[in-house]
Short mmCIF file of C-alpha atoms in Angstrom, two decimals:
data_model
loop_
_atom_site.label_atom_id
_atom_site.label_comp_id
_atom_site.label_asym_id
_atom_site.label_seq_id
_atom_site.Cartn_x
_atom_site.Cartn_y
_atom_site.Cartn_z
CA MET A 1 32.62 4.71 -20.07
CA LYS A 2 33.39 1.54 -21.92
CA SER A 3 31.87 -0.70 -19.65
CA PRO A 4 29.70 0.86 -16.90
CA TYR A 5 28.30 -2.56 -15.69
CA LEU A 6 31.91 -3.78 -15.19
CA PHE A 7 32.96 -0.69 -13.44
CA LEU A 8 30.05 -0.91 -11.00
CA PHE A 9 31.03 -4.49 -10.26
CA LEU A 10 34.60 -3.54 -9.78
CA LEU A 11 33.63 -0.76 -7.49
CA SER A 12 31.33 -2.97 -5.18
CA PHE A 13 33.65 -5.72 -5.01
CA PHE A 14 36.74 -3.85 -4.45
CA PHE A 15 35.50 -1.41 -1.85
CA ALA A 16 33.56 -4.54 0.07
CA LYS A 17 36.63 -6.81 -0.05
CA ALA A 18 39.89 -5.04 -0.88
CA GLN A 19 40.20 -1.96 1.35
CA THR A 20 41.99 -3.38 4.30
CA ASN A 21 44.90 -4.85 2.12
CA PHE A 22 45.19 -2.27 -0.70
CA LYS A 23 48.69 -1.12 -1.55
CA ILE A 24 49.22 2.14 -3.61
CA PRO A 25 51.29 1.19 -6.84
CA ASP A 26 54.67 2.42 -6.88
CA SER A 27 53.99 4.24 -9.97
CA LEU A 28 51.22 6.40 -8.20
CA SER A 29 52.89 6.67 -4.68
CA LYS A 30 54.34 10.06 -5.23
CA LYS A 31 51.64 11.68 -7.06
CA SER A 32 50.11 14.80 -5.71
CA TYR A 33 46.25 14.96 -5.18
CA ASP A 34 45.93 17.13 -8.25
CA GLU A 35 47.77 14.80 -10.38
CA LEU A 36 45.72 11.93 -9.09
CA SER A 37 42.58 14.07 -9.96
CA ASP A 38 43.99 14.64 -13.33
CA ASP A 39 44.45 10.92 -13.91
CA ILE A 40 41.03 10.27 -12.71
CA ASP A 41 39.67 12.71 -15.55
CA LYS A 42 41.94 11.10 -17.77
CA TYR A 43 40.84 7.52 -17.38
CA GLU A 44 37.24 8.21 -16.96
CA ASN A 45 36.42 5.95 -19.91
CA ASP A 46 38.75 3.15 -18.52
CA SER A 47 36.63 1.55 -16.08
CA VAL A 48 39.53 -1.05 -15.23
CA LYS A 49 42.04 1.40 -14.34
CA LEU A 50 39.72 4.08 -12.76
CA TRP A 51 38.93 2.24 -9.55
CA VAL A 52 42.73 2.12 -8.73
CA TYR A 53 42.99 5.98 -8.89
CA TYR A 54 40.05 6.40 -6.92
CA TYR A 55 41.03 4.23 -4.16
CA THR A 56 44.75 5.45 -4.31
CA TYR A 57 43.49 8.83 -3.65
CA ILE A 58 41.49 7.66 -0.58
CA GLU A 59 44.57 5.58 0.71
CA LYS A 60 46.99 8.31 0.44
CA ALA A 61 44.63 10.65 2.32
CA LYS A 62 44.35 8.16 4.99
CA LYS A 63 47.83 7.49 5.50
CA GLU A 64 48.55 11.20 5.56
CA ASN A 65 45.72 11.89 8.20
CA ASN A 66 44.35 14.44 5.64
CA ASN A 67 40.77 14.66 6.30
CA LYS A 68 40.00 17.31 3.85
CA GLU A 69 41.23 15.18 0.99
CA LEU A 70 39.76 11.95 2.36
CA ILE A 71 36.38 13.53 2.29
CA LYS A 72 36.85 14.45 -1.12
CA GLY A 73 38.04 11.07 -2.07
CA TYR A 74 34.85 9.69 -0.47
CA ARG A 75 32.70 12.04 -2.43
CA ASN A 76 34.26 11.00 -5.56
CA ILE A 77 32.84 7.52 -5.49
CA LEU A 78 29.76 7.88 -3.81
CA PHE A 79 27.42 8.05 -7.14
CA TYR A 80 28.68 4.95 -8.09
CA LEU A 81 27.98 2.67 -5.24
CA PRO A 82 24.80 0.78 -4.40
CA LEU A 83 23.05 2.00 -1.36
CA THR A 84 24.49 0.01 1.42
CA THR A 85 27.90 0.66 0.58
CA ARG A 86 27.22 4.18 -0.28
CA LEU A 87 25.79 4.73 3.19
CA GLN A 88 28.71 3.11 4.72
CA TYR A 89 31.11 5.76 3.09
CA THR A 90 28.74 8.72 3.73
CA ASP A 91 28.85 7.55 7.48
CA SER A 92 32.82 7.62 7.41
CA ILE A 93 32.62 11.19 6.09
CA LEU A 94 29.89 11.95 8.83
CA ASN A 95 32.27 10.66 11.57
CA ILE A 96 35.13 12.94 10.30
CA ALA A 97 32.84 15.70 10.19
CA LEU A 98 31.44 15.20 13.83
CA SER A 99 35.08 14.92 15.11
CA LEU A 100 35.94 18.05 13.46
CA ARG A 101 32.74 19.71 14.86
CA ASP A 102 32.07 21.25 11.47
CA GLU A 103 28.34 21.90 11.23
CA LYS A 104 28.51 22.84 7.63
CA LEU A 105 30.16 19.67 6.65
CA ILE A 106 27.86 17.85 8.87
CA GLY A 107 24.78 19.17 7.28
CA ARG A 108 26.41 18.66 3.62
CA THR A 109 26.83 14.85 4.63
CA TYR A 110 23.23 14.37 5.65
CA ILE A 111 22.38 15.85 2.36
CA HIS A 112 24.45 12.95 0.82
CA LYS A 113 22.43 10.38 2.80
CA ALA A 114 19.13 11.99 1.66
CA VAL A 115 20.20 11.70 -1.77
CA ALA A 116 21.09 8.33 -1.71
CA TYR A 117 17.80 7.38 0.06
CA PHE A 118 15.78 9.29 -2.64
CA ARG A 119 17.54 7.70 -5.48
CA TYR A 120 16.55 4.11 -3.93
CA LYS A 121 12.91 5.27 -3.49
CA ASN A 122 13.15 5.40 0.42
CA TYR A 123 11.30 8.70 0.46
CA ARG A 124 10.77 8.67 4.30
CA LYS A 125 14.33 8.29 5.21
CA SER A 126 15.43 10.74 2.61
CA LEU A 127 13.16 13.44 4.12
CA ASP A 128 14.29 12.65 7.65
CA ASN A 129 18.19 13.23 6.56
CA TYR A 130 17.05 16.39 4.72
CA LEU A 131 15.25 17.74 7.88
CA ILE A 132 18.50 16.84 9.98
CA ALA A 133 20.79 18.46 7.29
CA ASP A 134 18.50 21.66 7.75
CA LYS A 135 19.41 21.92 11.44
CA TYR A 136 23.08 22.22 10.74
CA ILE A 137 23.07 24.40 7.54
CA ASN A 138 21.82 28.01 8.24
CA ASN A 139 21.56 31.07 6.01
CA LYS A 140 24.59 32.70 7.53
CA ASN A 141 27.10 29.80 6.81
CA ASP A 142 25.89 28.41 3.51
CA ILE A 143 22.61 29.83 1.86
CA TYR A 144 23.17 27.85 -1.52
CA THR A 145 23.24 24.60 0.63
CA LYS A 146 20.30 25.60 2.50
CA TYR A 147 18.20 26.06 -0.91
CA LYS A 148 19.64 22.69 -1.97
CA ILE A 149 17.81 21.34 1.16
CA LYS A 150 14.60 23.15 0.23
CA TYR A 151 14.68 21.80 -3.19
CA GLY A 152 15.46 18.01 -2.07
CA ILE A 153 12.56 18.29 0.39
CA ALA A 154 10.41 19.69 -2.37
CA ASN A 155 11.06 16.74 -4.67
CA ILE A 156 9.99 14.40 -1.92
CA LYS A 157 6.87 16.07 -1.27
CA PHE A 158 6.16 16.05 -5.07
CA TYR A 159 6.71 12.28 -5.02
CA LEU A 160 4.47 11.87 -2.04
CA GLY A 161 1.65 13.78 -3.58
CA TYR A 162 1.74 16.85 -1.61
CA TYR A 163 1.83 19.19 -4.73
CA GLN A 164 0.74 22.55 -3.06
CA GLU A 165 3.42 22.08 -0.24
CA ALA A 166 6.12 21.30 -3.18
CA LEU A 167 5.04 24.12 -5.30
CA ASP A 168 5.52 26.54 -2.50
CA LEU A 169 9.18 25.28 -1.90
CA PHE A 170 10.04 25.11 -5.48
CA THR A 171 8.82 28.58 -5.85
CA LEU A 172 11.27 30.03 -3.24
CA CYS A 173 14.11 27.86 -4.87
CA LYS A 174 13.14 29.29 -8.37
CA ASP A 175 13.29 32.96 -6.79
CA PHE A 176 16.54 32.24 -4.96
CA TYR A 177 18.37 30.78 -7.82
CA LYS A 178 17.06 33.35 -10.34
CA ASN A 179 18.94 36.23 -8.53
CA GLN A 180 22.09 34.27 -8.44
CA GLU A 181 24.97 34.09 -10.86
CA GLY A 182 26.71 31.14 -12.42
CA TYR A 183 25.98 27.97 -14.43
CA ASN A 184 24.99 25.83 -11.26
CA ASN A 185 22.48 28.85 -10.15
CA LYS A 186 20.95 28.79 -13.75
CA GLN A 187 20.52 25.03 -13.61
CA GLY A 188 18.93 25.38 -10.28
CA TYR A 189 16.30 28.02 -11.58
CA LEU A 190 15.55 26.08 -14.46
CA HIS A 191 15.00 22.75 -12.49
CA SER A 192 12.88 24.68 -10.17
CA LEU A 193 11.00 26.26 -12.94
CA CYS A 194 10.21 22.88 -14.56
CA SER A 195 9.07 21.27 -11.32
CA ILE A 196 6.68 24.24 -10.63
CA GLY A 197 5.27 23.49 -14.00
CA LEU A 198 4.65 19.95 -12.99
CA CYS A 199 3.08 20.82 -9.66
CA ASN A 200 0.65 23.07 -11.52
CA TYR A 201 -0.24 20.26 -13.97
CA ARG A 202 -0.99 17.94 -11.06
CA LEU A 203 -3.00 20.63 -9.34
CA GLY A 204 -5.08 20.85 -12.51
CA ASN A 205 -3.84 24.47 -13.38
CA LEU A 206 -3.20 23.56 -17.00
CA GLU A 207 -2.82 27.15 -18.50
CA LYS A 208 -0.33 27.99 -15.71
CA CYS A 209 1.74 24.94 -16.58
CA SER A 210 1.92 25.87 -20.16
CA LYS A 211 2.83 29.51 -19.42
CA ILE A 212 5.67 28.27 -17.32
CA ASN A 213 6.87 25.64 -20.13
CA GLU A 214 6.90 28.37 -22.54
CA LEU A 215 9.14 30.38 -20.33
CA GLY A 216 11.31 27.42 -19.63
CA ILE A 217 11.84 26.76 -23.26
CA THR A 218 12.75 30.34 -23.86
CA GLU A 219 15.23 30.54 -21.11
CA THR A 220 17.11 27.33 -22.30
CA LYS A 221 17.86 28.75 -25.84
CA SER A 222 21.11 30.36 -24.64
CA GLY A 223 23.59 28.25 -23.00
CA ASP A 224 24.03 24.46 -22.54
CA PHE A 225 20.57 23.63 -21.34
CA SER A 226 19.50 21.26 -24.24
CA LEU A 227 18.71 18.40 -21.68
CA ILE A 228 16.48 20.50 -19.12
CA LYS A 229 14.82 22.15 -22.40
CA SER A 230 13.55 18.44 -23.05
CA TYR A 231 11.97 18.08 -19.87
CA PHE A 232 10.19 21.26 -20.30
CA LEU A 233 8.86 19.89 -23.79
CA GLN A 234 8.12 16.49 -22.08
CA SER A 235 6.08 18.51 -19.31
CA GLU A 236 4.17 20.34 -22.08
CA GLY A 237 3.57 17.27 -24.07
CA ILE A 238 1.73 15.74 -21.01
CA ASN A 239 0.10 19.15 -20.29
CA GLN A 240 -1.43 19.04 -23.98
CA PHE A 241 -2.80 15.53 -23.41
CA ALA A 242 -4.71 16.92 -20.40
CA LYS A 243 -6.07 19.54 -22.54
CA GLU A 244 -7.15 17.14 -25.16
CA ASN A 245 -4.95 18.35 -27.94
CA TYR A 246 -3.63 14.87 -28.75
CA THR A 247 -1.67 15.75 -31.97
CA LYS A 248 0.00 18.79 -30.20
CA SER A 249 0.93 16.53 -27.27
CA ILE A 250 2.66 14.07 -29.64
CA ASN A 251 4.71 16.58 -31.24
CA TYR A 252 5.93 17.89 -27.89
CA LEU A 253 6.61 14.35 -26.73
CA GLN A 254 8.44 13.28 -29.63
CA LYS A 255 10.87 16.41 -29.58
CA SER A 256 11.42 15.86 -25.91
CA LEU A 257 12.48 11.98 -26.24
CA PRO A 258 15.94 12.18 -28.03
CA ASN A 259 17.89 13.98 -25.15
CA ILE A 260 15.94 11.94 -22.52
CA LYS A 261 17.11 8.97 -24.12
CA THR A 262 20.79 10.08 -24.39
CA ASN A 263 20.63 10.81 -20.62
CA GLU A 264 19.56 7.35 -20.07
CA ASP A 265 16.66 8.29 -17.83
CA PHE A 266 14.65 4.96 -18.28
CA VAL A 267 11.77 6.40 -16.03
CA ASN A 268 10.99 9.30 -18.35
CA ILE A 269 11.57 7.56 -21.44
CA ALA A 270 9.05 5.28 -20.30
CA LEU A 271 6.73 8.11 -19.16
CA THR A 272 7.18 9.77 -22.71
CA ASN A 273 6.22 6.72 -24.65
CA MET A 274 3.29 6.00 -22.51
CA TYR A 275 1.63 9.36 -23.02
CA ILE A 276 2.54 9.10 -26.86
CA GLY A 277 0.83 5.51 -26.82
CA LYS A 278 -2.13 7.35 -24.66
CA ASP A 279 -2.29 10.05 -27.50
CA TYR A 280 -2.69 7.56 -30.26
CA LEU A 281 -5.34 5.59 -28.47
CA LYS A 282 -7.29 8.83 -28.07
CA LEU A 283 -7.03 9.37 -31.70
CA ASN A 284 -8.27 5.98 -32.45
CA HIS A 285 -4.92 4.85 -33.82
CA ASP A 286 -4.91 1.81 -31.62
CA LYS A 287 -2.05 -0.05 -33.19
CA LYS A 288 0.16 2.77 -32.99
CA GLY A 289 -0.83 3.40 -29.29
CA ILE A 290 -0.12 -0.41 -28.27
CA LYS A 291 3.05 -0.22 -30.08
CA TYR A 292 4.45 2.66 -27.60
CA LEU A 293 2.63 0.83 -24.50
CA LEU A 294 4.71 -2.21 -25.43
CA LYS A 295 8.02 -0.18 -25.31
CA VAL A 296 6.89 1.07 -21.86
CA ASP A 297 6.15 -2.59 -20.73
CA SER A 298 9.62 -3.70 -21.94
CA ILE A 299 11.43 -0.95 -19.91
CA LEU A 300 9.54 -1.57 -16.74
CA GLN A 301 10.07 -5.47 -17.07
CA LYS A 302 13.82 -4.75 -17.89
CA HIS A 303 14.29 -2.62 -14.70
CA HIS A 304 11.62 -4.29 -12.46
CA TYR A 305 10.23 -0.83 -11.84
CA ALA A 306 6.65 0.74 -11.32
CA ASN A 307 5.52 4.37 -10.11
CA LEU A 308 2.23 5.64 -9.84
CA ASP A 309 2.09 7.24 -13.31
CA LEU A 310 3.43 4.39 -15.14
CA ARG A 311 1.03 1.91 -13.50
CA GLU A 312 -1.73 3.32 -15.83
CA THR A 313 0.06 1.56 -18.74
CA TYR A 314 -1.27 -1.92 -17.79
CA GLU A 315 -4.66 -0.53 -17.22
CA LEU A 316 -4.70 0.63 -20.76
CA PHE A 317 -3.62 -2.99 -21.91
CA ILE A 318 -6.30 -4.41 -19.97
CA ASN A 319 -8.99 -2.25 -21.25
CA TYR A 320 -7.76 -2.65 -24.81
CA TYR A 321 -7.67 -6.52 -24.55
CA LYS A 322 -11.21 -6.63 -22.99
CA LYS A 323 -12.70 -4.76 -26.00
CA LYS A 324 -10.75 -7.51 -28.20
CA ASN A 325 -12.01 -10.30 -26.01
CA ASP A 326 -8.29 -11.43 -25.68
CA LEU A 327 -8.36 -13.55 -22.40
CA GLU A 328 -4.70 -14.53 -22.55
CA ASN A 329 -3.44 -11.07 -23.06
CA GLN A 330 -6.10 -9.83 -20.19
CA LEU A 331 -4.47 -12.27 -17.95
CA LYS A 332 -0.90 -11.48 -19.02
CA TYR A 333 -1.28 -7.52 -18.13
CA THR A 334 -3.59 -8.34 -15.13
CA ASN A 335 -0.55 -10.31 -13.80
CA ARG A 336 1.89 -7.37 -14.68
CA LEU A 337 -0.48 -4.89 -12.88
CA LEU A 338 -0.36 -6.81 -9.72
CA GLU A 339 3.30 -7.08 -9.82
CA ALA A 340 3.58 -3.37 -10.20
CA ASP A 341 1.29 -2.84 -7.24
CA ARG A 342 3.59 -5.18 -5.21
CA ILE A 343 6.56 -2.87 -6.24
CA LEU A 344 4.37 0.11 -5.37
CA GLU A 345 3.62 -1.08 -1.88
CA LYS A 346 7.11 -1.76 -1.13
CA ASN A 347 8.61 1.61 -2.57
CA TYR A 348 5.69 3.84 -1.41
CA LYS A 349 4.66 2.69 1.76
CA ASP A 350 4.07 6.15 3.09
CA LEU A 351 1.59 7.08 0.45
CA ILE A 352 0.04 3.79 -0.69
CA HIS A 353 -3.17 4.77 1.20
CA THR A 354 -3.56 7.86 -0.95
CA ILE A 355 -3.35 5.83 -4.37
CA HIS A 356 -6.51 6.24 -6.37
CA LYS A 357 -6.81 3.50 -8.79
CA GLU A 358 -9.51 2.54 -11.35
CA TYR A 359 -8.60 -1.17 -10.62
CA ASP A 360 -7.97 -1.96 -6.69
CA THR A 361 -6.05 -5.11 -5.76
CA ALA A 362 -9.17 -7.13 -4.72
CA GLU A 363 -10.91 -6.58 -8.20
CA LEU A 364 -7.62 -7.46 -9.98
CA VAL A 365 -7.33 -10.60 -8.14
CA ALA A 366 -10.67 -11.54 -8.83
CA SER A 367 -10.34 -10.61 -12.54
CA LYS A 368 -7.06 -12.77 -12.74
CA ASN A 369 -8.60 -15.66 -11.00
CA ASN A 370 -11.72 -15.48 -13.36
CA LEU A 371 -9.49 -15.14 -16.49
CA GLU A 372 -7.35 -18.09 -15.39
CA LYS A 373 -10.64 -20.20 -14.79
CA THR A 374 -11.99 -19.11 -18.14
CA LEU A 375 -8.87 -19.98 -19.99
CA LYS A 376 -8.55 -23.35 -18.30
CA ARG A 377 -12.26 -24.09 -18.76
CA ASN A 378 -11.88 -23.33 -22.49
CA LYS A 379 -9.15 -25.80 -22.93
CA VAL A 380 -11.14 -28.52 -20.86
CA ILE A 381 -14.11 -28.19 -23.15
CA SER A 382 -12.03 -28.55 -26.26
CA TYR A 383 -10.79 -32.08 -24.94
CA SER A 384 -14.17 -33.02 -23.25
CA ILE A 385 -16.81 -31.99 -25.72
CA TYR A 386 -18.47 -35.48 -25.27
CA GLY A 387 -18.85 -35.06 -21.56
CA VAL A 388 -20.34 -31.71 -21.58
CA GLY A 389 -23.98 -33.18 -22.03
CA SER A 390 -23.74 -35.45 -19.00
CA ILE A 391 -22.22 -32.55 -16.99
CA ILE A 392 -25.17 -30.19 -17.75
CA ILE A 393 -27.77 -32.99 -17.04
CA LEU A 394 -26.26 -33.28 -13.51
CA VAL A 395 -25.90 -29.58 -12.90
CA ILE A 396 -29.61 -29.06 -13.91
CA THR A 397 -30.72 -31.86 -11.63
CA TYR A 398 -28.65 -30.55 -8.70
CA MET A 399 -30.20 -26.87 -9.27
CA LEU A 400 -33.81 -28.35 -9.08
CA VAL A 401 -32.95 -30.20 -6.21
CA ALA A 402 -31.40 -27.31 -4.31
CA ASN A 403 -34.05 -24.75 -5.79
CA TYR A 404 -36.78 -25.25 -3.05
CA LYS A 405 -34.07 -24.58 -0.20
CA LYS A 406 -32.74 -21.70 -2.01
CA GLN A 407 -36.19 -20.08 -2.08
CA LYS A 408 -36.46 -19.88 1.57
CA THR A 409 -32.88 -18.55 2.01
CA TYR A 410 -33.68 -15.79 -0.89
CA ARG A 411 -36.89 -14.83 1.24
CA LEU A 412 -34.80 -14.20 4.36
CA LYS A 413 -32.17 -12.14 2.50
CA TYR A 414 -34.98 -10.36 0.85
CA ASN A 415 -36.41 -9.22 4.15
CA GLU A 416 -33.01 -8.13 5.47
CA LEU A 417 -32.46 -6.03 2.16
CA ILE A 418 -35.82 -4.32 2.70
CA ALA A 419 -34.57 -3.47 6.36
CA LYS A 420 -31.40 -2.25 5.09
CA THR A 421 -32.89 0.08 2.61
CA LYS A 422 -35.13 1.89 5.25
CA GLU A 423 -31.89 2.56 6.94
CA TYR A 424 -30.37 4.03 3.68
CA GLU A 425 -33.34 6.27 3.13
CA SER A 426 -32.94 7.71 6.56
CA LEU A 427 -29.16 8.89 5.86
CA PRO A 428 -28.56 12.57 4.99
CA GLU A 429 -28.32 13.65 1.20
CA LEU A 430 -24.91 14.41 -0.32
CA PRO A 431 -24.34 18.26 0.50
CA THR A 432 -24.95 20.60 -2.48
CA THR A 433 -22.72 23.39 -1.00
CA VAL A 434 -19.29 23.39 0.34
CA PRO A 435 -18.40 24.78 3.92
CA LYS A 436 -16.89 28.12 4.46
CA VAL A 437 -13.53 26.34 5.13
CA THR A 438 -12.47 23.66 3.03
CA PRO A 439 -11.83 20.40 4.90
CA GLU A 440 -8.15 20.21 6.01
CA GLY A 441 -6.09 18.01 3.94
CA LEU A 442 -8.40 18.13 0.98
CA ASP A 443 -6.53 20.87 -0.77
CA ILE A 444 -9.08 21.51 -3.33
CA ASN A 445 -10.73 24.79 -4.63
CA LYS A 446 -14.04 25.28 -2.92
CA GLU A 447 -15.82 26.03 -6.25
CA ILE A 448 -14.21 22.75 -7.58
CA ILE A 449 -15.68 20.69 -4.64
CA SER A 450 -19.22 22.39 -5.08
CA LYS A 451 -19.14 21.79 -8.85
CA ILE A 452 -18.32 18.08 -7.98
CA LEU A 453 -20.99 17.61 -5.42
CA LYS A 454 -23.52 19.14 -7.56
CA GLY A 455 -22.48 16.66 -10.33
CA LEU A 456 -22.47 13.84 -8.15
CA ARG A 457 -26.11 14.71 -6.99
CA GLU A 458 -27.12 14.92 -10.58
CA PHE A 459 -25.32 11.64 -11.41
CA GLU A 460 -27.47 9.68 -8.52
CA LYS A 461 -30.80 11.64 -9.57
CA LYS A 462 -30.63 10.55 -13.10
CA LYS A 463 -29.44 7.04 -11.96
CA ASN A 464 -26.49 7.27 -14.66
CA TYR A 465 -24.70 4.74 -12.24
CA LEU A 466 -26.70 1.96 -13.83
CA ASN A 467 -24.97 2.65 -17.01
CA SER A 468 -22.78 -0.51 -18.02
CA GLY A 469 -19.08 0.23 -18.08
CA ILE A 470 -19.02 3.47 -15.95
CA THR A 471 -15.53 4.20 -14.38
CA GLN A 472 -14.04 6.75 -12.35
CA SER A 473 -12.38 8.12 -15.22
CA ALA A 474 -15.40 8.42 -17.34
CA LEU A 475 -17.27 10.09 -14.42
CA ALA A 476 -14.46 12.54 -13.94
CA GLU A 477 -14.47 13.52 -17.60
CA GLU A 478 -18.27 14.01 -17.47
CA LEU A 479 -18.19 16.30 -14.38
CA GLU A 480 -15.23 18.14 -16.11
CA THR A 481 -12.60 17.39 -13.35
CA ASN A 482 -9.88 14.69 -12.93
CA THR A 483 -10.00 11.52 -11.07
CA THR A 484 -7.94 12.61 -8.16
CA TYR A 485 -10.27 15.59 -7.30
CA LEU A 486 -13.33 13.16 -7.68
CA SER A 487 -11.97 10.35 -5.60
CA LYS A 488 -10.97 12.80 -2.84
CA VAL A 489 -14.38 14.34 -2.59
CA ILE A 490 -16.22 11.11 -2.94
CA ASN A 491 -13.53 9.77 0.12
CA HIS A 492 -14.42 12.75 2.22
CA TYR A 493 -18.21 13.20 1.74
CA LYS A 494 -19.14 9.69 1.31
CA GLU A 495 -16.61 7.98 3.49
CA LYS A 496 -15.83 5.27 0.69
CA ASN A 497 -13.82 4.80 -2.32
CA PHE A 498 -15.25 5.07 -5.68
CA ASN A 499 -16.10 1.54 -6.34
CA SER A 500 -17.80 1.10 -2.88
CA TYR A 501 -19.91 4.28 -3.71
CA LEU A 502 -20.77 2.82 -7.15
CA ASN A 503 -21.70 -0.61 -5.69
CA GLU A 504 -23.67 0.90 -3.04
CA LEU A 505 -25.83 2.99 -5.10
CA ARG A 506 -26.47 -0.01 -7.53
CA VAL A 507 -27.45 -2.19 -4.59
CA ASN A 508 -29.63 0.33 -3.12
CA HIS A 509 -31.44 0.71 -6.49
CA ALA A 510 -31.80 -3.07 -6.68
CA VAL A 511 -33.24 -3.34 -3.01
CA SER A 512 -35.74 -0.48 -4.25
CA LEU A 513 -36.80 -2.51 -7.18
CA LEU A 514 -37.41 -5.74 -4.89
CA LYS A 515 -39.38 -3.68 -2.35
CA ASN A 516 -41.55 -1.75 -4.78
CA SER A 517 -42.06 -4.11 -7.86
CA PRO A 518 -43.84 -7.37 -7.42
CA THR A 519 -42.50 -8.51 -10.85
CA HIS A 520 -38.92 -8.19 -9.52
CA ARG A 521 -39.85 -9.98 -6.37
CA ARG A 522 -41.13 -12.94 -8.28
#
């Protein structure tokens, strides 16, 4: 359209304010529904006129008590409306469907509500409406819609992190659409296939993901499927990054980007740029990497958006500027990361407890405060250089006076630490074998769990937790697994998150030194 923002504004204003006193123009009063539909198609690029034809269609159906056409008119405009107005019109359709006792129509209307909630990131309400729709739609009266519901539920499970459950549903959808004829069924098949690849990537089945992407790229060679082909290319680019084939990853991602941009899919534009940036950072082309990450930041700031994948952008920035000792940019992107977490907590209320992050919120806030203090202190020092000597003398004097009192406090704390370490030594060791049945909800292969547990035992035995700069990502790479699996195993078997686990090992080591080494006690 010539002016999509103007169009959205007119729609929102018009349907909120003008529906009670709208009058069908004389020039349109005698037109049939088919003629109005043709006019809507004709003026799809004229946002100023288009809303008149939309509402003429609706008002005509109201006056004629033609529920079938009224529902069609409402459906024509649903996609363009903001969530609140969209739900109002969906409820209008639902009331008609309920009055007609048309179970198929009732079910499809609940699907409209589910799609609306999903679009606006309210995954819990979206799932609730899909489940209601499923009660009204059965295999006998509308099998196509039945699988549309399955696909919608699979999408929600994927976004909530239930990848195996999502994979099972996407597989059912793929098998159904594959055996049907027509363009829409082929689209359903390809989208299901692409989602299956993404699920396998999340589950660590990288080779399966590659095979699925190769099949998808082959299947899109015939017909008008260039857009979905781009998503297969993007999926394989991300998959190649996980395989550490960074140059291949860049090639796939660069090929996917033009069509995704044309589709104005800002989330996947950002995701593609983030992985290209990560590829270049891995290849030690830091300037190129940061250039692509800046594109991601620009998109996220423009749309005031965040998701679990794109959040990593700010962690990459923070780590990069730490190496550069650039305090101002560290503070800038720490603030951006905190803002991203606030958005996540709002949009992902049902899964926020499952988020595994290298930087948790408490650490971020502390880091932010320290950076602010450091920057402020540097400025104060530059203007107060002549007063530094006096301040140092006062501080030293205070420390000398307070030292004697502190020695008594330290002795008491030392005795407490020795008592705690005895408790720690009595705790059972981390198991080296996995129970016959994988713990419910862990959803990880037994052999992988066993391998991670053995790796953690070796990590503790060699005291690698004393290494500076050890992170969850680095440990996962050392154990040849991913951060999600590592975090789940630590959470389950150690009953704490990674940071708490690492800090406990270090504290216990320090306590051991205090207990056994006279030098350290002094």
